């Protein structure tokens, strides 16, 4: 069964970037520690990263995050979602309009202009098709940015929240949670490493 998993790193005070995040500074001022775990040599951090990549049948991201990862200082063959893995998932971008060109043209991009729910539905179809090919259940991963994941949580589109809590207080930036959009979370796992506390919740 394909699940919709929101997977994102967050500071102790609830921000997924520092202030002044933009196309050339995706994590904002002071936001680099949020992703330290993804580049850690800690075997538990490496396993969390491998597990996330291996279960990804399709990945949803917002347009602002797409502009960061497809920009000149964005993803490369060495750094990026699934970099170094045998295969990479399909990527579905929620956007008002498709870009005129894509730098990362070797990746499988779909641009959805009719809203987040439609993007998640399109990603589910891609993940289910990939599941059939691989003979195992694969999931849809909502990787960000924060507004996209927060909106998906608020809209009830998320089955599982995979939160990587970094030991940093940013004070300002992009918040994850939308005010007033409460959800019941059931904690399923906790893994503490030197760089993050990896938390998994079922979302109801």
Coordinates of N, CA, C and O in Angstrom, one line a residue, residues 35-173:
X35 N 20.4 20.1 8.1 CA 20.6 18.9 7.2 C 22.0 18.3 7.5 O 22.4 17.4 6.7
X36 N 22.6 18.6 8.7 CA 23.8 18.0 9.0 C 23.7 16.5 9.1 O 24.7 15.7 8.7
X37 N 22.6 16.0 9.5 CA 22.4 14.5 9.7 C 22.5 13.8 8.3 O 23.0 12.7 8.2
X38 N 22.1 14.5 7.2 CA 22.1 13.9 5.9 C 23.5 13.7 5.3 O 23.7 12.9 4.4
X39 N 24.5 14.4 5.9 CA 25.8 14.3 5.4 C 26.7 13.7 6.5 O 28.0 13.7 6.4
X40 N 26.1 13.2 7.6 CA 26.9 12.6 8.7 C 27.5 11.2 8.3 O 26.9 10.5 7.5
X41 N 28.5 10.9 9.0 CA 29.1 9.6 8.9 C 28.5 8.6 9.9 O 28.9 7.4 9.9
X42 N 27.6 9.1 10.8 CA 27.0 8.2 11.8 C 26.2 7.1 11.1 O 25.4 7.4 10.2
X43 N 26.5 5.8 11.4 CA 25.8 4.7 10.7 C 24.3 4.8 10.8 O 23.6 4.4 9.9
X44 N 23.8 5.3 11.9 CA 22.3 5.4 12.1 C 21.7 6.4 11.1 O 20.7 6.3 10.5
X45 N 22.4 7.6 11.0 CA 22.0 8.6 10.1 C 22.0 8.1 8.7 O 21.1 8.4 7.9
X46 N 23.1 7.4 8.3 CA 23.2 6.9 6.9 C 22.1 5.9 6.6 O 21.5 5.9 5.5
X47 N 21.7 5.1 7.7 CA 20.6 4.1 7.5 C 19.3 4.8 7.3 O 18.5 4.4 6.4
X48 N 19.0 5.9 8.0 CA 17.8 6.7 7.9 C 17.7 7.2 6.5 O 16.7 7.1 5.8
X49 N 18.8 7.7 6.0 CA 18.9 8.3 4.6 C 18.6 7.2 3.6 O 17.8 7.4 2.6
X50 N 19.3 6.1 3.7 CA 19.1 4.9 2.8 C 17.7 4.4 2.8 O 17.1 4.2 1.7
X51 N 17.1 4.3 4.0 CA 15.7 3.8 4.1 C 14.7 4.8 3.4 O 13.8 4.3 2.7
X52 N 15.0 6.1 3.6 CA 14.1 7.1 2.9 C 14.2 7.0 1.4 O 13.1 7.0 0.7
X53 N 15.4 6.9 0.9 CA 15.6 6.8 -0.5 C 14.9 5.5 -1.1 O 14.3 5.5 -2.1
X54 N 15.1 4.4 -0.4 CA 14.7 3.1 -0.9 C 13.2 3.0 -1.0 O 12.6 2.2 -1.8
X55 N 12.5 3.7 -0.1 CA 11.0 3.6 -0.1 C 10.3 4.6 -1.0 O 9.1 4.6 -1.1
X56 N 11.1 5.4 -1.7 CA 10.5 6.5 -2.5 C 10.1 6.1 -3.9 O 10.9 5.8 -4.7
X57 N 8.8 6.1 -4.1 CA 8.3 5.8 -5.4 C 8.1 7.0 -6.2 O 8.1 7.0 -7.5
X58 N 7.8 8.1 -5.5 CA 7.7 9.4 -6.2 C 7.9 10.5 -5.1 O 7.6 10.2 -3.9
X59 N 8.3 11.7 -5.5 CA 8.6 12.7 -4.5 C 7.9 14.0 -4.9 O 7.9 14.4 -6.1
X60 N 7.2 14.7 -4.0 CA 6.5 15.9 -4.2 C 7.3 17.1 -3.6 O 7.8 17.0 -2.5
X61 N 7.4 18.2 -4.4 CA 8.1 19.4 -3.9 C 7.4 20.6 -4.4 O 6.8 20.5 -5.5
X62 N 7.5 21.7 -3.7 CA 6.9 22.9 -4.1 C 7.8 23.7 -5.1 O 9.0 23.3 -5.3
X63 N 7.3 24.7 -5.8 CA 8.1 25.4 -6.8 C 9.3 26.1 -6.2 O 10.3 26.1 -6.9
X64 N 9.1 26.7 -5.0 CA 10.3 27.4 -4.5 C 11.5 26.4 -4.2 O 12.6 26.7 -4.5
X65 N 11.2 25.2 -3.7 CA 12.2 24.2 -3.5 C 12.8 23.7 -4.8 O 14.0 23.5 -5.0
X66 N 11.9 23.6 -5.8 CA 12.4 23.2 -7.1 C 13.4 24.2 -7.7 O 14.4 23.8 -8.2
X67 N 13.1 25.5 -7.5 CA 14.0 26.5 -8.0 C 15.3 26.5 -7.3 O 16.4 26.8 -7.9
X68 N 15.3 26.0 -6.1 CA 16.6 25.9 -5.3 C 17.4 24.7 -5.9 O 18.6 24.8 -6.2
X69 N 16.7 23.5 -5.9 CA 17.5 22.3 -6.3 C 17.8 22.3 -7.8 O 18.9 21.7 -8.2
X70 N 17.1 23.0 -8.7 CA 17.4 23.0 -10.1 C 18.3 24.3 -10.4 O 18.7 24.4 -11.6
X71 N 18.5 25.1 -9.4 CA 19.4 26.3 -9.7 C 20.8 25.9 -9.8 O 21.2 24.8 -9.6
X72 N 21.7 26.9 -10.1 CA 23.1 26.7 -10.4 C 23.8 26.1 -9.2 O 24.8 25.3 -9.4
X73 N 23.4 26.4 -8.0 CA 24.1 25.8 -6.8 C 23.3 24.7 -6.2 O 23.5 24.3 -5.0
X74 N 22.4 24.1 -7.0 CA 21.5 23.0 -6.4 C 22.1 21.6 -6.6 O 23.3 21.4 -6.4
X75 N 21.2 20.7 -6.9 CA 21.6 19.3 -6.9 C 22.6 19.0 -8.0 O 22.7 19.6 -9.0
X76 N 23.5 18.0 -7.7 CA 24.4 17.5 -8.6 C 24.3 15.9 -8.6 O 23.5 15.4 -7.9
X77 N 25.2 15.3 -9.4 CA 25.2 13.8 -9.4 C 25.6 13.3 -8.0 O 25.3 12.2 -7.6
X78 N 26.4 14.1 -7.3 CA 26.9 13.7 -6.0 C 26.0 14.2 -4.8 O 26.0 13.5 -3.7
X79 N 25.3 15.2 -5.0 CA 24.4 15.8 -3.9 C 23.0 16.0 -4.4 O 22.9 16.7 -5.4
X80 N 22.1 15.3 -3.8 CA 20.7 15.5 -4.3 C 19.9 14.3 -3.9 O 20.4 13.3 -3.4
X81 N 18.6 14.3 -4.1 CA 17.7 13.2 -3.7 C 18.1 12.0 -4.4 O 18.0 11.9 -5.7
X82 N 18.5 10.9 -3.7 CA 18.8 9.7 -4.3 C 20.2 9.6 -5.0 O 20.5 8.7 -5.7
X83 N 21.0 10.7 -4.8 CA 22.3 10.7 -5.5 C 23.1 9.5 -5.0 O 23.2 9.2 -3.8
X84 N 23.7 8.9 -6.0 CA 24.5 7.7 -5.7 C 23.7 6.4 -5.6 O 24.3 5.3 -5.4
X85 N 22.4 6.5 -5.7 CA 21.6 5.3 -5.6 C 21.4 4.7 -7.0 O 21.7 5.3 -8.0
X86 N 20.9 3.5 -7.0 CA 20.8 2.8 -8.3 C 19.8 3.5 -9.2 O 20.0 3.6 -10.4
X87 N 18.7 3.9 -8.6 CA 17.7 4.6 -9.4 C 17.1 5.8 -8.6 O 17.3 5.8 -7.4
X88 N 16.5 6.8 -9.3 CA 15.9 7.9 -8.6 C 14.4 7.9 -8.9 O 14.0 7.4 -10.0
X89 N 13.6 8.4 -8.0 CA 12.2 8.3 -8.2 C 11.7 9.4 -9.2 O 12.5 10.3 -9.5
X90 N 10.4 9.4 -9.5 CA 9.8 10.5 -10.2 C 9.6 11.7 -9.3 O 9.4 11.5 -8.1
X91 N 9.7 12.9 -9.8 CA 9.5 14.1 -9.0 C 8.3 14.9 -9.6 O 8.2 15.1 -10.8
X92 N 7.5 15.3 -8.6 CA 6.2 16.0 -9.0 C 6.3 17.4 -8.3 O 6.5 17.5 -7.1
X93 N 6.2 18.4 -9.1 CA 6.4 19.8 -8.6 C 5.0 20.5 -8.6 O 4.3 20.5 -9.6
X94 N 4.6 21.1 -7.5 CA 3.4 21.9 -7.4 C 3.8 23.3 -7.8 O 4.7 23.9 -7.2
X95 N 3.2 23.9 -8.8 CA 3.6 25.1 -9.3 C 2.4 25.9 -10.0 O 1.4 25.2 -10.4
X96 N 2.5 27.2 -10.2 CA 1.6 27.9 -10.9 C 1.7 27.7 -12.4 O 0.8 27.8 -13.2
X97 N 3.0 27.5 -12.8 CA 3.3 27.3 -14.2 C 4.6 26.6 -14.4 O 5.5 26.7 -13.5
X98 N 4.7 25.7 -15.4 CA 5.9 25.0 -15.6 C 7.0 25.9 -16.0 O 6.8 26.9 -16.7
X99 N 8.2 25.6 -15.6 CA 9.4 26.4 -16.0 C 9.7 26.3 -17.5 O 9.3 25.3 -18.1
X100 N 10.3 27.3 -18.1 CA 10.6 27.3 -19.5 C 11.7 26.2 -19.8 O 11.7 25.6 -20.9
X101 N 12.6 26.0 -18.8 CA 13.6 25.0 -19.0 C 14.0 24.4 -17.7 O 13.7 24.9 -16.6
X102 N 14.6 23.2 -17.7 CA 15.0 22.5 -16.5 C 16.5 22.1 -16.6 O 16.9 21.5 -17.6
X103 N 17.3 22.5 -15.6 CA 18.7 22.2 -15.7 C 18.9 20.7 -15.5 O 19.7 20.0 -16.2
X104 N 18.2 20.1 -14.5 CA 18.3 18.7 -14.2 C 17.4 17.8 -15.1 O 16.5 17.1 -14.7
X105 N 17.7 18.0 -16.4 CA 16.8 17.3 -17.4 C 16.9 15.8 -17.4 O 16.0 15.2 -18.0
X106 N 17.9 15.2 -16.8 CA 18.0 13.8 -16.7 C 17.1 13.2 -15.7 O 16.9 11.9 -15.7
X107 N 16.5 14.0 -14.8 CA 15.5 13.5 -13.8 C 14.1 13.5 -14.4 O 13.8 14.2 -15.4
X108 N 13.2 12.7 -13.8 CA 11.8 12.6 -14.3 C 11.0 13.6 -13.6 O 10.6 13.4 -12.4
X109 N 10.6 14.7 -14.3 CA 9.9 15.8 -13.7 C 8.5 15.8 -14.2 O 8.2 15.7 -15.4
X110 N 7.5 16.0 -13.3 CA 6.1 16.3 -13.7 C 5.7 17.6 -13.0 O 5.9 17.8 -11.8
X111 N 5.1 18.6 -13.7 CA 4.7 19.9 -13.1 C 3.2 19.9 -13.1 O 2.5 19.8 -14.1
X112 N 2.7 20.1 -11.9 CA 1.2 20.1 -11.7 C 0.8 21.5 -11.3 O 1.2 22.1 -10.3
X113 N -0.1 22.1 -12.1 CA -0.5 23.5 -11.9 C -1.9 23.6 -11.3 O -2.4 24.7 -11.2
X114 N -2.5 22.5 -10.9 CA -3.9 22.5 -10.4 C -4.0 22.3 -8.9 O -5.1 21.9 -8.4
X115 N -2.9 22.4 -8.2 CA -3.0 22.4 -6.8 C -2.3 21.2 -6.1 O -1.9 20.2 -6.8
X116 N -2.1 21.3 -4.8 CA -1.4 20.3 -4.1 C -2.0 18.9 -4.1 O -1.4 17.9 -4.2
X117 N -3.3 18.9 -3.9 CA -4.0 17.6 -3.9 C -3.9 16.8 -5.2 O -3.6 15.6 -5.2
X118 N -3.9 17.5 -6.3 CA -3.7 16.9 -7.6 C -2.3 16.4 -7.8 O -2.0 15.4 -8.4
X119 N -1.3 17.2 -7.2 CA 0.1 16.8 -7.3 C 0.3 15.5 -6.5 O 1.0 14.6 -6.9
X120 N -0.3 15.4 -5.3 CA -0.2 14.2 -4.5 C -0.8 13.0 -5.2 O -0.3 11.9 -5.2
X121 N -2.0 13.3 -5.8 CA -2.6 12.2 -6.6 C -1.8 11.7 -7.7 O -1.7 10.5 -8.0
X122 N -1.1 12.7 -8.5 CA -0.3 12.3 -9.6 C 0.9 11.5 -9.1 O 1.4 10.5 -9.7
X123 N 1.5 11.9 -7.9 CA 2.6 11.2 -7.4 C 2.3 9.8 -6.9 O 3.0 8.9 -7.0
X124 N 1.1 9.7 -6.4 CA 0.6 8.4 -5.9 C 0.5 7.4 -7.1 O 0.9 6.3 -7.0
X125 N 0.0 7.9 -8.2 CA 0.0 7.1 -9.4 C 1.4 6.6 -9.9 O 1.6 5.5 -10.3
X126 N 2.3 7.6 -9.8 CA 3.7 7.2 -10.2 C 4.3 6.2 -9.3 O 5.0 5.3 -9.7
X127 N 4.0 6.4 -8.0 CA 4.6 5.5 -7.0 C 4.0 4.1 -7.1 O 4.7 3.1 -6.9
X128 N 2.7 4.0 -7.3 CA 2.0 2.7 -7.5 C 2.5 2.0 -8.8 O 2.7 0.8 -8.7
X129 N 2.8 2.8 -9.8 CA 3.3 2.2 -11.0 C 4.8 1.6 -10.8 O 5.1 0.5 -11.2
X130 N 5.6 2.4 -10.0 CA 6.9 2.0 -9.7 C 6.9 0.8 -8.8 O 7.7 -0.2 -8.9
X131 N 5.9 0.7 -7.9 CA 5.7 -0.4 -7.0 C 5.5 -1.7 -7.8 O 6.0 -2.8 -7.5
X132 N 4.6 -1.6 -8.8 CA 4.3 -2.8 -9.6 C 5.5 -3.3 -10.4 O 5.7 -4.5 -10.5
X133 N 6.4 -2.4 -10.8 CA 7.6 -2.7 -11.6 C 8.6 -3.4 -10.6 O 9.2 -4.4 -11.0
X134 N 8.7 -2.8 -9.4 CA 9.7 -3.3 -8.5 C 9.3 -4.5 -7.6 O 10.0 -5.2 -7.0
X135 N 7.9 -4.7 -7.6 CA 7.4 -5.8 -6.8 C 7.4 -5.6 -5.4 O 7.5 -6.5 -4.6
X136 N 7.4 -4.3 -4.9 CA 7.4 -4.0 -3.5 C 6.6 -2.7 -3.4 O 6.6 -1.8 -4.3
X137 N 6.1 -2.4 -2.2 CA 5.3 -1.2 -1.9 C 6.3 0.0 -1.8 O 7.2 -0.1 -1.0
X138 N 6.0 1.0 -2.6 CA 6.8 2.3 -2.5 C 5.8 3.4 -2.1 O 4.6 3.3 -2.3
X139 N 6.4 4.4 -1.6 CA 5.6 5.5 -1.0 C 5.8 6.8 -1.8 O 6.8 7.0 -2.5
X140 N 4.9 7.8 -1.5 CA 5.1 9.1 -2.0 C 5.7 9.9 -0.9 O 5.3 9.9 0.3
X141 N 6.8 10.6 -1.2 CA 7.5 11.4 -0.2 C 7.3 12.9 -0.4 O 7.6 13.4 -1.5
X142 N 6.7 13.6 0.5 CA 6.6 15.1 0.5 C 7.9 15.6 1.1 O 8.1 15.6 2.3
X143 N 8.8 16.2 0.3 CA 10.1 16.6 0.8 C 10.2 18.1 1.1 O 11.1 18.5 1.8
X144 N 9.2 18.8 0.7 CA 9.2 20.3 1.1 C 8.9 21.1 -0.1 O 8.5 20.6 -1.2
X145 N 9.1 22.4 0.0 CA 9.5 23.0 1.3 C 8.5 23.0 2.3 O 7.5 22.3 2.3
X146 N 8.8 23.8 3.4 CA 8.0 23.8 4.6 C 6.5 24.2 4.3 O 5.6 23.6 4.9
X147 N 6.3 25.2 3.4 CA 4.9 25.5 3.1 C 4.1 24.4 2.5 O 3.0 24.2 2.8
X148 N 4.8 23.7 1.6 CA 4.2 22.5 0.9 C 3.8 21.4 1.9 O 2.7 20.9 1.9
X149 N 4.8 21.1 2.8 CA 4.5 20.0 3.8 C 3.5 20.5 4.8 O 2.6 19.7 5.1
X150 N 3.6 21.7 5.3 CA 2.6 22.2 6.2 C 1.2 22.3 5.7 O 0.3 21.9 6.3
X151 N 1.1 22.7 4.4 CA -0.2 22.7 3.8 C -0.8 21.3 3.6 O -2.0 21.1 3.8
X152 N 0.1 20.4 3.3 CA -0.4 19.0 3.1 C -0.9 18.4 4.4 O -1.9 17.7 4.5
X153 N -0.1 18.7 5.5 CA -0.6 18.3 6.8 C -1.9 18.9 7.2 O -2.8 18.2 7.7
X154 N -2.0 20.2 6.9 CA -3.3 20.9 7.3 C -4.5 20.4 6.5 O -5.6 20.3 7.0
X155 N -4.2 19.9 5.2 CA -5.3 19.5 4.4 C -5.6 18.0 4.6 O -6.5 17.5 3.9
X156 N -4.9 17.3 5.5 CA -5.2 15.9 5.7 C -4.7 15.0 4.6 O -5.2 13.9 4.4
X157 N -3.7 15.4 3.9 CA -3.1 14.6 2.8 C -2.0 13.6 3.2 O -1.5 12.9 2.4
X158 N -1.6 13.7 4.5 CA -0.4 13.0 4.9 C -0.8 11.8 5.8 O -1.6 11.9 6.7
X159 N -0.1 10.7 5.5 CA -0.3 9.5 6.4 C 0.7 9.3 7.5 O 0.4 8.9 8.6
X160 N 1.9 9.7 7.1 CA 3.1 9.6 8.1 C 3.9 10.8 8.1 O 4.2 11.4 7.0
X161 N 4.3 11.3 9.3 CA 5.3 12.4 9.4 C 6.6 11.9 9.9 O 6.7 11.3 10.9
X162 N 7.6 12.0 9.0 CA 9.0 11.6 9.4 C 9.8 12.9 9.6 O 10.1 13.7 8.7
X163 N 10.1 13.2 10.8 CA 10.6 14.5 11.3 C 12.1 14.3 11.8 O 12.3 13.4 12.6
X164 N 13.0 15.0 11.2 CA 14.4 15.0 11.6 C 14.7 16.3 12.4 O 14.8 17.3 11.9
X165 N 14.7 16.1 13.8 CA 14.7 17.3 14.7 C 16.2 17.6 14.9 O 16.9 16.8 15.6
X166 N 16.6 18.7 14.4 CA 18.0 19.1 14.6 C 18.2 19.9 15.9 O 17.4 20.7 16.3
X167 N 19.4 19.7 16.5 CA 19.7 20.4 17.8 C 20.1 21.8 17.6 O 21.2 22.2 17.9
X168 N 19.2 22.6 17.0 CA 19.5 24.1 16.8 C 18.2 24.9 17.0 O 17.1 24.4 16.7
X169 N 18.4 26.1 17.5 CA 17.3 27.0 17.7 C 17.5 28.2 16.7 O 18.5 28.9 16.9
X170 N 16.7 28.4 15.7 CA 16.9 29.3 14.7 C 16.3 30.7 15.0 O 16.8 31.7 14.5
X171 N 15.2 30.7 15.8 CA 14.7 32.0 16.1 C 13.7 32.6 15.1 O 12.8 33.4 15.5
X172 N 13.9 32.3 13.8 CA 13.1 32.8 12.8 C 13.3 31.9 11.5 O 14.3 31.2 11.5
X173 N 12.5 32.1 10.5 CA 12.6 31.3 9.3 C 11.3 30.9 8.8 O 10.3 31.5 9.0

